[in-house]
């Protein structure tokens, strides 16, 4: 965290510390102070002066309301800048959890990992199934499922973060032709070429995350983005059962990592049910 020179007022919020930044926005830990000593911590995403994609995110964020998706409280503007106010979560990203596990050479326990990914799939199924007010499907695709966008609270709740580059029916601004959205180590092969991709791209991305979580190492990461993308598109994918992971669990991850989307799981719900059945049959327990 980077603390501002002094607590900075921004509209009705007090900016406490800068916790991230990107091409579209800065992210702050902020406090919403009210009468009688009322204070609520929140995460505030403040837009740079280019609005288009941010408002696409805002329109989608306003529709998302699920226990495993980060909650957006408010979408507004102050001092000439648009912002999103989101719930403040106490915990760690899955990226930090997995990095620590690799550093101490302790694998992620199967029971914890399987339960975690069941929860992620529950959130993805909700987003993928989201409909507009008239009942028409919004066809939401997150497009950036990665360990950094999966968050685990200290109470054990799993949250999907950052629908900032999601594709949905609420979107008014088109992606620039040829522009690849997402992290090269996790994007589905079909995201790297012009053309349509759908919710099954998120299942590939989650498959990569699961492979890395259970194997304890990276899957496609190369010395450069070009090499990483090349590995994503062409490298042989070692089955997890060759790393000591039980064959039924390895088969679920293998199916999600089929380069042909038709050979993957066709829905997050279908993949979630297979993980739940595996957890039950293996006698795994995780609160």
PDB file of C-alpha atoms in Angstrom:
ATOM      1  CA  UNK A   1       0.000   0.000   0.000  1.00  0.00           C
ATOM      2  CA  UNK A   2       1.106   3.550  -0.742  1.00  0.00           C
ATOM      3  CA  UNK A   3      -0.319   6.105   1.657  1.00  0.00           C
ATOM      4  CA  UNK A   4      -1.271   9.479   0.129  1.00  0.00           C
ATOM      5  CA  UNK A   5       0.715  12.455   1.491  1.00  0.00           C
ATOM      6  CA  UNK A   6      -2.254  13.033   3.801  1.00  0.00           C
ATOM      7  CA  UNK A   7      -5.681  11.481   4.001  1.00  0.00           C
ATOM      8  CA  UNK A   8      -7.206  12.894   0.824  1.00  0.00           C
ATOM      9  CA  UNK A   9     -10.873  13.782   0.529  1.00  0.00           C
ATOM     10  CA  UNK A  10     -12.614  12.548  -2.611  1.00  0.00           C
ATOM     11  CA  UNK A  11     -16.303  13.315  -2.637  1.00  0.00           C
ATOM     12  CA  UNK A  12     -17.817  11.772   0.484  1.00  0.00           C
ATOM     13  CA  UNK A  13     -14.852   9.395   0.878  1.00  0.00           C
ATOM     14  CA  UNK A  14     -11.466   9.732   2.566  1.00  0.00           C
ATOM     15  CA  UNK A  15      -8.668   8.034   0.615  1.00  0.00           C
ATOM     16  CA  UNK A  16      -6.475   6.184   3.123  1.00  0.00           C
ATOM     17  CA  UNK A  17      -3.990   4.304   0.939  1.00  0.00           C
ATOM     18  CA  UNK A  18      -3.403   3.504  -2.717  1.00  0.00           C
ATOM     19  CA  UNK A  19      -3.536  -0.262  -3.197  1.00  0.00           C
ATOM     20  CA  UNK A  20      -3.235  -0.595  -6.965  1.00  0.00           C
ATOM     21  CA  UNK A  21      -3.344   1.081 -10.354  1.00  0.00           C
ATOM     22  CA  UNK A  22      -3.787   0.153 -13.971  1.00  0.00           C
ATOM     23  CA  UNK A  23      -4.431   1.583 -17.398  1.00  0.00           C
ATOM     24  CA  UNK A  24      -7.995   2.608 -16.584  1.00  0.00           C
ATOM     25  CA  UNK A  25      -8.060   3.430 -12.886  1.00  0.00           C
ATOM     26  CA  UNK A  26      -6.368   3.848  -9.525  1.00  0.00           C
ATOM     27  CA  UNK A  27      -7.574   1.715  -6.601  1.00  0.00           C
ATOM     28  CA  UNK A  28      -7.687   3.039  -3.042  1.00  0.00           C
ATOM     29  CA  UNK A  29      -8.586   1.837   0.414  1.00  0.00           C
ATOM     30  CA  UNK A  30     -11.107   4.465   1.466  1.00  0.00           C
ATOM     31  CA  UNK A  31     -13.356   5.309   4.385  1.00  0.00           C
ATOM     32  CA  UNK A  32     -16.944   6.414   4.157  1.00  0.00           C
ATOM     33  CA  UNK A  33     -17.555   8.464   7.293  1.00  0.00           C
ATOM     34  CA  UNK A  34     -21.007   9.331   8.585  1.00  0.00           C
ATOM     35  CA  UNK A  35     -22.700  10.768  11.667  1.00  0.00           C
ATOM     36  CA  UNK A  36     -22.167   9.476  15.226  1.00  0.00           C
ATOM     37  CA  UNK A  37     -18.736   8.080  14.414  1.00  0.00           C
ATOM     38  CA  UNK A  38     -19.990   5.784  11.623  1.00  0.00           C
ATOM     39  CA  UNK A  39     -17.070   4.614   9.453  1.00  0.00           C
ATOM     40  CA  UNK A  40     -17.096   1.908   6.797  1.00  0.00           C
ATOM     41  CA  UNK A  41     -13.987   0.811   4.939  1.00  0.00           C
ATOM     42  CA  UNK A  42     -14.448   0.345   1.223  1.00  0.00           C
ATOM     43  CA  UNK A  43     -12.378  -0.122  -1.914  1.00  0.00           C
ATOM     44  CA  UNK A  44     -12.688   2.789  -4.326  1.00  0.00           C
ATOM     45  CA  UNK A  45     -11.740   2.455  -7.984  1.00  0.00           C
ATOM     46  CA  UNK A  46     -11.206   5.928  -9.440  1.00  0.00           C
ATOM     47  CA  UNK A  47     -11.194   6.269 -13.193  1.00  0.00           C
ATOM     48  CA  UNK A  48      -8.530   8.016 -15.223  1.00  0.00           C
ATOM     49  CA  UNK A  49     -10.129  10.669 -17.455  1.00  0.00           C
ATOM     50  CA  UNK A  50     -11.046   8.109 -20.206  1.00  0.00           C
ATOM     51  CA  UNK A  51     -14.502   6.799 -19.449  1.00  0.00           C
ATOM     52  CA  UNK A  52     -15.693   4.233 -22.017  1.00  0.00           C
ATOM     53  CA  UNK A  53     -14.539   0.814 -20.776  1.00  0.00           C
ATOM     54  CA  UNK A  54     -14.933   1.887 -17.161  1.00  0.00           C
ATOM     55  CA  UNK A  55     -18.604   2.615 -17.693  1.00  0.00           C
ATOM     56  CA  UNK A  56     -18.967  -0.801 -19.340  1.00  0.00           C
ATOM     57  CA  UNK A  57     -17.517  -2.283 -16.145  1.00  0.00           C
ATOM     58  CA  UNK A  58     -19.819  -0.129 -14.048  1.00  0.00           C
ATOM     59  CA  UNK A  59     -22.926  -1.234 -15.928  1.00  0.00           C
ATOM     60  CA  UNK A  60     -21.985  -4.876 -15.410  1.00  0.00           C
ATOM     61  CA  UNK A  61     -20.858  -4.439 -11.795  1.00  0.00           C
ATOM     62  CA  UNK A  62     -24.221  -2.925 -10.953  1.00  0.00           C
ATOM     63  CA  UNK A  63     -25.889  -6.195 -11.989  1.00  0.00           C
ATOM     64  CA  UNK A  64     -23.593  -8.614 -10.123  1.00  0.00           C
ATOM     65  CA  UNK A  65     -24.823  -9.701  -6.700  1.00  0.00           C
ATOM     66  CA  UNK A  66     -23.518 -13.070  -5.510  1.00  0.00           C
ATOM     67  CA  UNK A  67     -21.646 -14.374  -2.424  1.00  0.00           C
ATOM     68  CA  UNK A  68     -18.635 -15.368  -4.556  1.00  0.00           C
ATOM     69  CA  UNK A  69     -18.382 -12.139  -6.598  1.00  0.00           C
ATOM     70  CA  UNK A  70     -17.022  -8.925  -5.101  1.00  0.00           C
ATOM     71  CA  UNK A  71     -19.917  -6.594  -4.285  1.00  0.00           C
ATOM     72  CA  UNK A  72     -20.191  -3.113  -5.800  1.00  0.00           C
ATOM     73  CA  UNK A  73     -21.933  -0.615  -3.519  1.00  0.00           C
ATOM     74  CA  UNK A  74     -22.014   2.533  -5.593  1.00  0.00           C
ATOM     75  CA  UNK A  75     -21.219   3.900  -9.032  1.00  0.00           C
ATOM     76  CA  UNK A  76     -20.966   7.682  -9.182  1.00  0.00           C
ATOM     77  CA  UNK A  77     -18.646  10.601  -9.874  1.00  0.00           C
ATOM     78  CA  UNK A  78     -16.881  13.298  -7.851  1.00  0.00           C
ATOM     79  CA  UNK A  79     -14.538  16.115  -8.766  1.00  0.00           C
ATOM     80  CA  UNK A  80     -15.003  15.332 -12.449  1.00  0.00           C
ATOM     81  CA  UNK A  81     -13.987  11.654 -12.142  1.00  0.00           C
ATOM     82  CA  UNK A  82     -16.125   8.504 -12.175  1.00  0.00           C
ATOM     83  CA  UNK A  83     -15.628   5.825  -9.523  1.00  0.00           C
ATOM     84  CA  UNK A  84     -16.842   2.469  -8.248  1.00  0.00           C
ATOM     85  CA  UNK A  85     -17.113   1.844  -4.501  1.00  0.00           C
ATOM     86  CA  UNK A  86     -16.734  -1.865  -3.688  1.00  0.00           C
ATOM     87  CA  UNK A  87     -16.702  -3.998  -0.581  1.00  0.00           C
ATOM     88  CA  UNK A  88     -13.445  -4.119   1.400  1.00  0.00           C
ATOM     89  CA  UNK A  89     -12.199  -7.680   1.860  1.00  0.00           C
ATOM     90  CA  UNK A  90      -9.771  -8.796   4.559  1.00  0.00           C
ATOM     91  CA  UNK A  91      -7.685 -11.665   3.276  1.00  0.00           C
ATOM     92  CA  UNK A  92      -5.228 -12.586   0.537  1.00  0.00           C
ATOM     93  CA  UNK A  93      -5.332 -13.191  -3.192  1.00  0.00           C
ATOM     94  CA  UNK A  94      -4.890 -16.770  -4.346  1.00  0.00           C
ATOM     95  CA  UNK A  95      -1.723 -15.566  -6.101  1.00  0.00           C
ATOM     96  CA  UNK A  96      -0.138 -14.720  -2.722  1.00  0.00           C
ATOM     97  CA  UNK A  97      -1.380 -17.966  -1.169  1.00  0.00           C
ATOM     98  CA  UNK A  98       0.137 -20.070  -3.962  1.00  0.00           C
ATOM     99  CA  UNK A  99       3.387 -18.074  -3.949  1.00  0.00           C
ATOM    100  CA  UNK A 100       3.744 -18.684  -0.206  1.00  0.00           C
ATOM    101  CA  UNK A 101       2.966 -22.389  -0.662  1.00  0.00           C
ATOM    102  CA  UNK A 102       5.730 -22.643  -3.282  1.00  0.00           C
ATOM    103  CA  UNK A 103       8.194 -20.762  -1.072  1.00  0.00           C
ATOM    104  CA  UNK A 104       7.638 -23.098   1.886  1.00  0.00           C
ATOM    105  CA  UNK A 105       7.353 -26.136  -0.422  1.00  0.00           C
ATOM    106  CA  UNK A 106       3.955 -27.065   1.000  1.00  0.00           C
ATOM    107  CA  UNK A 107       1.291 -28.058  -1.547  1.00  0.00           C
ATOM    108  CA  UNK A 108      -2.210 -26.650  -1.360  1.00  0.00           C
ATOM    109  CA  UNK A 109      -4.271 -29.257   0.542  1.00  0.00           C
ATOM    110  CA  UNK A 110      -6.590 -31.066  -1.863  1.00  0.00           C
ATOM    111  CA  UNK A 111      -9.666 -30.591   0.310  1.00  0.00           C
ATOM    112  CA  UNK A 112      -9.096 -26.838   0.602  1.00  0.00           C
ATOM    113  CA  UNK A 113      -8.263 -26.431  -3.081  1.00  0.00           C
ATOM    114  CA  UNK A 114     -11.247 -28.405  -4.346  1.00  0.00           C
ATOM    115  CA  UNK A 115     -13.669 -26.509  -2.070  1.00  0.00           C
ATOM    116  CA  UNK A 116     -12.119 -23.196  -3.160  1.00  0.00           C
ATOM    117  CA  UNK A 117     -12.603 -23.979  -6.849  1.00  0.00           C
ATOM    118  CA  UNK A 118     -16.155 -25.224  -6.291  1.00  0.00           C
ATOM    119  CA  UNK A 119     -16.928 -21.772  -4.874  1.00  0.00           C
ATOM    120  CA  UNK A 120     -15.239 -20.029  -7.809  1.00  0.00           C
ATOM    121  CA  UNK A 121     -17.296 -22.099 -10.248  1.00  0.00           C
ATOM    122  CA  UNK A 122     -20.445 -21.191  -8.329  1.00  0.00           C
ATOM    123  CA  UNK A 123     -19.646 -17.507  -8.861  1.00  0.00           C
ATOM    124  CA  UNK A 124     -18.755 -18.052 -12.520  1.00  0.00           C
ATOM    125  CA  UNK A 125     -21.974 -19.963 -13.178  1.00  0.00           C
ATOM    126  CA  UNK A 126     -23.911 -17.049 -11.705  1.00  0.00           C
ATOM    127  CA  UNK A 127     -22.094 -14.507 -13.902  1.00  0.00           C
ATOM    128  CA  UNK A 128     -22.318 -16.648 -17.039  1.00  0.00           C
ATOM    129  CA  UNK A 129     -26.077 -17.170 -16.479  1.00  0.00           C
ATOM    130  CA  UNK A 130     -26.861 -13.520 -15.753  1.00  0.00           C
ATOM    131  CA  UNK A 131     -29.833 -12.095 -17.649  1.00  0.00           C
ATOM    132  CA  UNK A 132     -30.897  -8.554 -18.434  1.00  0.00           C
ATOM    133  CA  UNK A 133     -34.061  -7.023 -17.023  1.00  0.00           C
ATOM    134  CA  UNK A 134     -36.045  -8.256 -20.029  1.00  0.00           C
ATOM    135  CA  UNK A 135     -34.832 -11.830 -19.488  1.00  0.00           C
ATOM    136  CA  UNK A 136     -32.356 -11.889 -22.376  1.00  0.00           C
ATOM    137  CA  UNK A 137     -28.963 -13.505 -21.594  1.00  0.00           C
ATOM    138  CA  UNK A 138     -26.095 -11.067 -21.044  1.00  0.00           C
ATOM    139  CA  UNK A 139     -23.459 -13.637 -22.127  1.00  0.00           C
ATOM    140  CA  UNK A 140     -20.918 -12.475 -19.537  1.00  0.00           C
ATOM    141  CA  UNK A 141     -17.329 -13.699 -19.961  1.00  0.00           C
ATOM    142  CA  UNK A 142     -14.837 -12.586 -17.282  1.00  0.00           C
ATOM    143  CA  UNK A 143     -11.793 -12.974 -19.613  1.00  0.00           C
ATOM    144  CA  UNK A 144      -9.226 -12.516 -16.819  1.00  0.00           C
ATOM    145  CA  UNK A 145      -9.606 -15.453 -14.423  1.00  0.00           C
ATOM    146  CA  UNK A 146      -6.188 -15.763 -12.765  1.00  0.00           C
ATOM    147  CA  UNK A 147      -4.818 -16.231  -9.223  1.00  0.00           C
ATOM    148  CA  UNK A 148      -4.622 -12.461  -8.741  1.00  0.00           C
ATOM    149  CA  UNK A 149      -8.354 -12.097  -9.387  1.00  0.00           C
ATOM    150  CA  UNK A 150      -9.426 -14.819  -6.950  1.00  0.00           C
ATOM    151  CA  UNK A 151      -9.515 -13.684  -3.331  1.00  0.00           C
ATOM    152  CA  UNK A 152      -9.794 -15.652  -0.086  1.00  0.00           C
ATOM    153  CA  UNK A 153     -10.987 -13.817   2.998  1.00  0.00           C
ATOM    154  CA  UNK A 154      -9.688 -14.678   6.458  1.00  0.00           C
ATOM    155  CA  UNK A 155     -13.170 -16.071   7.169  1.00  0.00           C
ATOM    156  CA  UNK A 156     -12.746 -18.554   4.314  1.00  0.00           C
ATOM    157  CA  UNK A 157     -14.987 -16.888   1.743  1.00  0.00           C
ATOM    158  CA  UNK A 158     -13.921 -16.965  -1.902  1.00  0.00           C
ATOM    159  CA  UNK A 159     -14.547 -13.941  -4.160  1.00  0.00           C
ATOM    160  CA  UNK A 160     -14.023 -13.344  -7.880  1.00  0.00           C
ATOM    161  CA  UNK A 161     -12.556  -9.872  -8.453  1.00  0.00           C
ATOM    162  CA  UNK A 162     -12.292  -7.429 -11.331  1.00  0.00           C
ATOM    163  CA  UNK A 163     -14.813  -7.730 -14.120  1.00  0.00           C
ATOM    164  CA  UNK A 164     -13.016  -4.735 -15.668  1.00  0.00           C
ATOM    165  CA  UNK A 165     -12.344  -6.424 -19.037  1.00  0.00           C
ATOM    166  CA  UNK A 166     -15.384  -8.693 -18.999  1.00  0.00           C
ATOM    167  CA  UNK A 167     -17.414  -9.097 -22.167  1.00  0.00           C
ATOM    168  CA  UNK A 168     -21.168  -8.777 -21.717  1.00  0.00           C
ATOM    169  CA  UNK A 169     -24.367  -7.649 -23.336  1.00  0.00           C
ATOM    170  CA  UNK A 170     -24.161  -4.431 -21.296  1.00  0.00           C
ATOM    171  CA  UNK A 171     -21.000  -3.460 -23.195  1.00  0.00           C
ATOM    172  CA  UNK A 172     -21.212  -0.407 -25.442  1.00  0.00           C
ATOM    173  CA  UNK A 173     -17.504   0.008 -26.259  1.00  0.00           C
ATOM    174  CA  UNK A 174     -15.977  -2.523 -28.635  1.00  0.00           C
ATOM    175  CA  UNK A 175     -12.597  -4.138 -28.047  1.00  0.00           C
ATOM    176  CA  UNK A 176     -10.015  -2.947 -30.568  1.00  0.00           C
ATOM    177  CA  UNK A 177      -9.622  -5.555 -33.315  1.00  0.00           C
ATOM    178  CA  UNK A 178      -6.696  -7.860 -32.616  1.00  0.00           C
ATOM    179  CA  UNK A 179      -6.351  -6.715 -29.009  1.00  0.00           C
ATOM    180  CA  UNK A 180      -5.883  -9.656 -26.627  1.00  0.00           C
ATOM    181  CA  UNK A 181      -7.711  -9.328 -23.313  1.00  0.00           C
ATOM    182  CA  UNK A 182      -6.363 -11.150 -20.250  1.00  0.00           C
ATOM    183  CA  UNK A 183      -3.038 -12.474 -18.981  1.00  0.00           C
ATOM    184  CA  UNK A 184      -1.169 -14.562 -21.534  1.00  0.00           C
ATOM    185  CA  UNK A 185      -0.414 -17.341 -19.016  1.00  0.00           C
ATOM    186  CA  UNK A 186      -4.151 -17.886 -18.412  1.00  0.00           C
ATOM    187  CA  UNK A 187      -6.072 -16.862 -21.539  1.00  0.00           C
ATOM    188  CA  UNK A 188      -7.801 -19.563 -23.546  1.00  0.00           C
ATOM    189  CA  UNK A 189      -6.286 -20.315 -26.984  1.00  0.00           C
ATOM    190  CA  UNK A 190      -9.330 -18.888 -28.764  1.00  0.00           C
ATOM    191  CA  UNK A 191      -8.791 -15.519 -27.031  1.00  0.00           C
ATOM    192  CA  UNK A 192      -5.471 -15.104 -28.849  1.00  0.00           C
ATOM    193  CA  UNK A 193      -6.997 -15.026 -32.326  1.00  0.00           C
ATOM    194  CA  UNK A 194      -9.722 -12.824 -33.847  1.00  0.00           C
ATOM    195  CA  UNK A 195     -13.191 -14.250 -33.540  1.00  0.00           C
ATOM    196  CA  UNK A 196     -15.788 -15.081 -30.967  1.00  0.00           C
ATOM    197  CA  UNK A 197     -15.136 -16.678 -27.597  1.00  0.00           C
ATOM    198  CA  UNK A 198     -17.639 -17.451 -24.908  1.00  0.00           C
ATOM    199  CA  UNK A 199     -17.908 -18.487 -21.243  1.00  0.00           C
ATOM    200  CA  UNK A 200     -15.876 -21.650 -21.920  1.00  0.00           C
ATOM    201  CA  UNK A 201     -12.776 -19.434 -22.118  1.00  0.00           C
ATOM    202  CA  UNK A 202     -13.177 -18.779 -18.375  1.00  0.00           C
ATOM    203  CA  UNK A 203     -13.259 -22.540 -17.718  1.00  0.00           C
ATOM    204  CA  UNK A 204      -9.929 -22.948 -19.529  1.00  0.00           C
ATOM    205  CA  UNK A 205      -8.444 -20.116 -17.451  1.00  0.00           C
ATOM    206  CA  UNK A 206      -9.676 -21.687 -14.232  1.00  0.00           C
ATOM    207  CA  UNK A 207      -8.252 -25.019 -15.389  1.00  0.00           C
ATOM    208  CA  UNK A 208      -4.823 -23.387 -15.686  1.00  0.00           C
ATOM    209  CA  UNK A 209      -5.193 -21.934 -12.177  1.00  0.00           C
ATOM    210  CA  UNK A 210      -6.216 -25.349 -10.809  1.00  0.00           C
ATOM    211  CA  UNK A 211      -3.328 -27.105 -12.552  1.00  0.00           C
ATOM    212  CA  UNK A 212      -0.831 -24.647 -11.050  1.00  0.00           C
ATOM    213  CA  UNK A 213      -2.430 -24.777  -7.590  1.00  0.00           C
ATOM    214  CA  UNK A 214      -2.286 -28.569  -7.354  1.00  0.00           C
ATOM    215  CA  UNK A 215       1.033 -29.085  -9.191  1.00  0.00           C
ATOM    216  CA  UNK A 216       2.803 -26.301  -7.275  1.00  0.00           C
ATOM    217  CA  UNK A 217       4.369 -24.761 -10.377  1.00  0.00           C
ATOM    218  CA  UNK A 218       3.498 -22.633 -13.393  1.00  0.00           C
ATOM    219  CA  UNK A 219       2.026 -24.251 -16.487  1.00  0.00           C
ATOM    220  CA  UNK A 220       2.607 -21.957 -19.476  1.00  0.00           C
ATOM    221  CA  UNK A 221       4.741 -19.119 -18.076  1.00  0.00           C
ATOM    222  CA  UNK A 222       7.757 -18.377 -20.291  1.00  0.00           C
ATOM    223  CA  UNK A 223      10.619 -15.885 -20.234  1.00  0.00           C
ATOM    224  CA  UNK A 224       8.569 -13.399 -22.262  1.00  0.00           C
ATOM    225  CA  UNK A 225       4.949 -12.764 -23.153  1.00  0.00           C
ATOM    226  CA  UNK A 226       5.595 -14.113 -26.655  1.00  0.00           C
ATOM    227  CA  UNK A 227       6.956 -17.388 -25.284  1.00  0.00           C
ATOM    228  CA  UNK A 228       4.132 -17.604 -22.762  1.00  0.00           C
ATOM    229  CA  UNK A 229       1.533 -17.200 -25.503  1.00  0.00           C
ATOM    230  CA  UNK A 230       3.382 -19.732 -27.679  1.00  0.00           C
ATOM    231  CA  UNK A 231       3.287 -22.233 -24.805  1.00  0.00           C
ATOM    232  CA  UNK A 232      -0.416 -21.587 -24.262  1.00  0.00           C
ATOM    233  CA  UNK A 233      -1.145 -22.301 -27.917  1.00  0.00           C
ATOM    234  CA  UNK A 234       1.178 -25.239 -28.622  1.00  0.00           C
ATOM    235  CA  UNK A 235       2.925 -26.834 -25.632  1.00  0.00           C
ATOM    236  CA  UNK A 236       2.036 -30.298 -24.407  1.00  0.00           C
ATOM    237  CA  UNK A 237      -0.010 -30.198 -21.204  1.00  0.00           C
ATOM    238  CA  UNK A 238       1.158 -32.741 -18.657  1.00  0.00           C
ATOM    239  CA  UNK A 239      -1.750 -34.454 -16.927  1.00  0.00           C
ATOM    240  CA  UNK A 240      -1.908 -33.782 -13.203  1.00  0.00           C
ATOM    241  CA  UNK A 241      -1.987 -37.500 -12.420  1.00  0.00           C
ATOM    242  CA  UNK A 242       1.660 -37.566 -13.543  1.00  0.00           C
ATOM    243  CA  UNK A 243       2.411 -35.118 -10.701  1.00  0.00           C
ATOM    244  CA  UNK A 244       0.831 -37.336  -8.045  1.00  0.00           C
ATOM    245  CA  UNK A 245      -2.679 -35.853  -8.067  1.00  0.00           C
ATOM    246  CA  UNK A 246      -5.508 -38.433  -7.897  1.00  0.00           C
ATOM    247  CA  UNK A 247      -6.661 -39.500 -11.362  1.00  0.00           C
ATOM    248  CA  UNK A 248     -10.346 -38.457 -10.969  1.00  0.00           C
ATOM    249  CA  UNK A 249      -9.333 -34.903 -10.027  1.00  0.00           C
ATOM    250  CA  UNK A 250      -6.689 -34.818 -12.774  1.00  0.00           C
ATOM    251  CA  UNK A 251      -9.368 -35.844 -15.294  1.00  0.00           C
ATOM    252  CA  UNK A 252     -11.534 -32.854 -14.339  1.00  0.00           C
ATOM    253  CA  UNK A 253      -8.628 -30.440 -14.835  1.00  0.00           C
ATOM    254  CA  UNK A 254      -7.621 -32.200 -18.072  1.00  0.00           C
ATOM    255  CA  UNK A 255     -11.113 -31.734 -19.486  1.00  0.00           C
ATOM    256  CA  UNK A 256     -11.068 -28.018 -18.728  1.00  0.00           C
ATOM    257  CA  UNK A 257      -7.719 -27.700 -20.551  1.00  0.00           C
ATOM    258  CA  UNK A 258      -8.846 -28.976 -23.937  1.00  0.00           C
ATOM    259  CA  UNK A 259      -7.831 -26.487 -26.621  1.00  0.00           C
ATOM    260  CA  UNK A 260     -11.027 -27.210 -28.527  1.00  0.00           C
ATOM    261  CA  UNK A 261     -13.837 -25.504 -26.562  1.00  0.00           C
ATOM    262  CA  UNK A 262     -16.287 -28.223 -27.638  1.00  0.00           C
ATOM    263  CA  UNK A 263     -14.159 -30.783 -25.775  1.00  0.00           C
ATOM    264  CA  UNK A 264     -14.175 -28.783 -22.531  1.00  0.00           C
ATOM    265  CA  UNK A 265     -16.872 -28.536 -19.930  1.00  0.00           C
ATOM    266  CA  UNK A 266     -19.764 -26.673 -21.495  1.00  0.00           C
ATOM    267  CA  UNK A 267     -20.758 -24.840 -18.317  1.00  0.00           C
ATOM    268  CA  UNK A 268     -19.315 -23.871 -14.953  1.00  0.00           C
ATOM    269  CA  UNK A 269     -22.217 -25.717 -13.309  1.00  0.00           C
ATOM    270  CA  UNK A 270     -21.241 -28.979 -15.034  1.00  0.00           C
ATOM    271  CA  UNK A 271     -17.619 -28.619 -13.899  1.00  0.00           C
ATOM    272  CA  UNK A 272     -18.703 -27.679 -10.370  1.00  0.00           C
ATOM    273  CA  UNK A 273     -20.889 -30.787 -10.097  1.00  0.00           C
ATOM    274  CA  UNK A 274     -17.978 -33.026 -11.122  1.00  0.00           C
ATOM    275  CA  UNK A 275     -15.765 -31.416  -8.463  1.00  0.00           C
ATOM    276  CA  UNK A 276     -18.501 -31.844  -5.837  1.00  0.00           C
ATOM    277  CA  UNK A 277     -18.905 -35.520  -6.788  1.00  0.00           C
ATOM    278  CA  UNK A 278     -15.135 -36.030  -6.600  1.00  0.00           C
ATOM    279  CA  UNK A 279     -15.001 -34.373  -3.180  1.00  0.00           C
ATOM    280  CA  UNK A 280     -17.817 -36.607  -1.921  1.00  0.00           C
ATOM    281  CA  UNK A 281     -16.381 -39.841  -3.385  1.00  0.00           C
ATOM    282  CA  UNK A 282     -12.887 -39.056  -2.049  1.00  0.00           C
ATOM    283  CA  UNK A 283     -14.259 -38.310   1.428  1.00  0.00           C
ATOM    284  CA  UNK A 284     -12.711 -34.824   1.445  1.00  0.00           C
ATOM    285  CA  UNK A 285     -13.944 -32.269   3.967  1.00  0.00           C
ATOM    286  CA  UNK A 286     -13.266 -28.531   4.050  1.00  0.00           C
ATOM    287  CA  UNK A 287     -15.212 -25.837   5.831  1.00  0.00           C
TER     288      UNK A 287
END
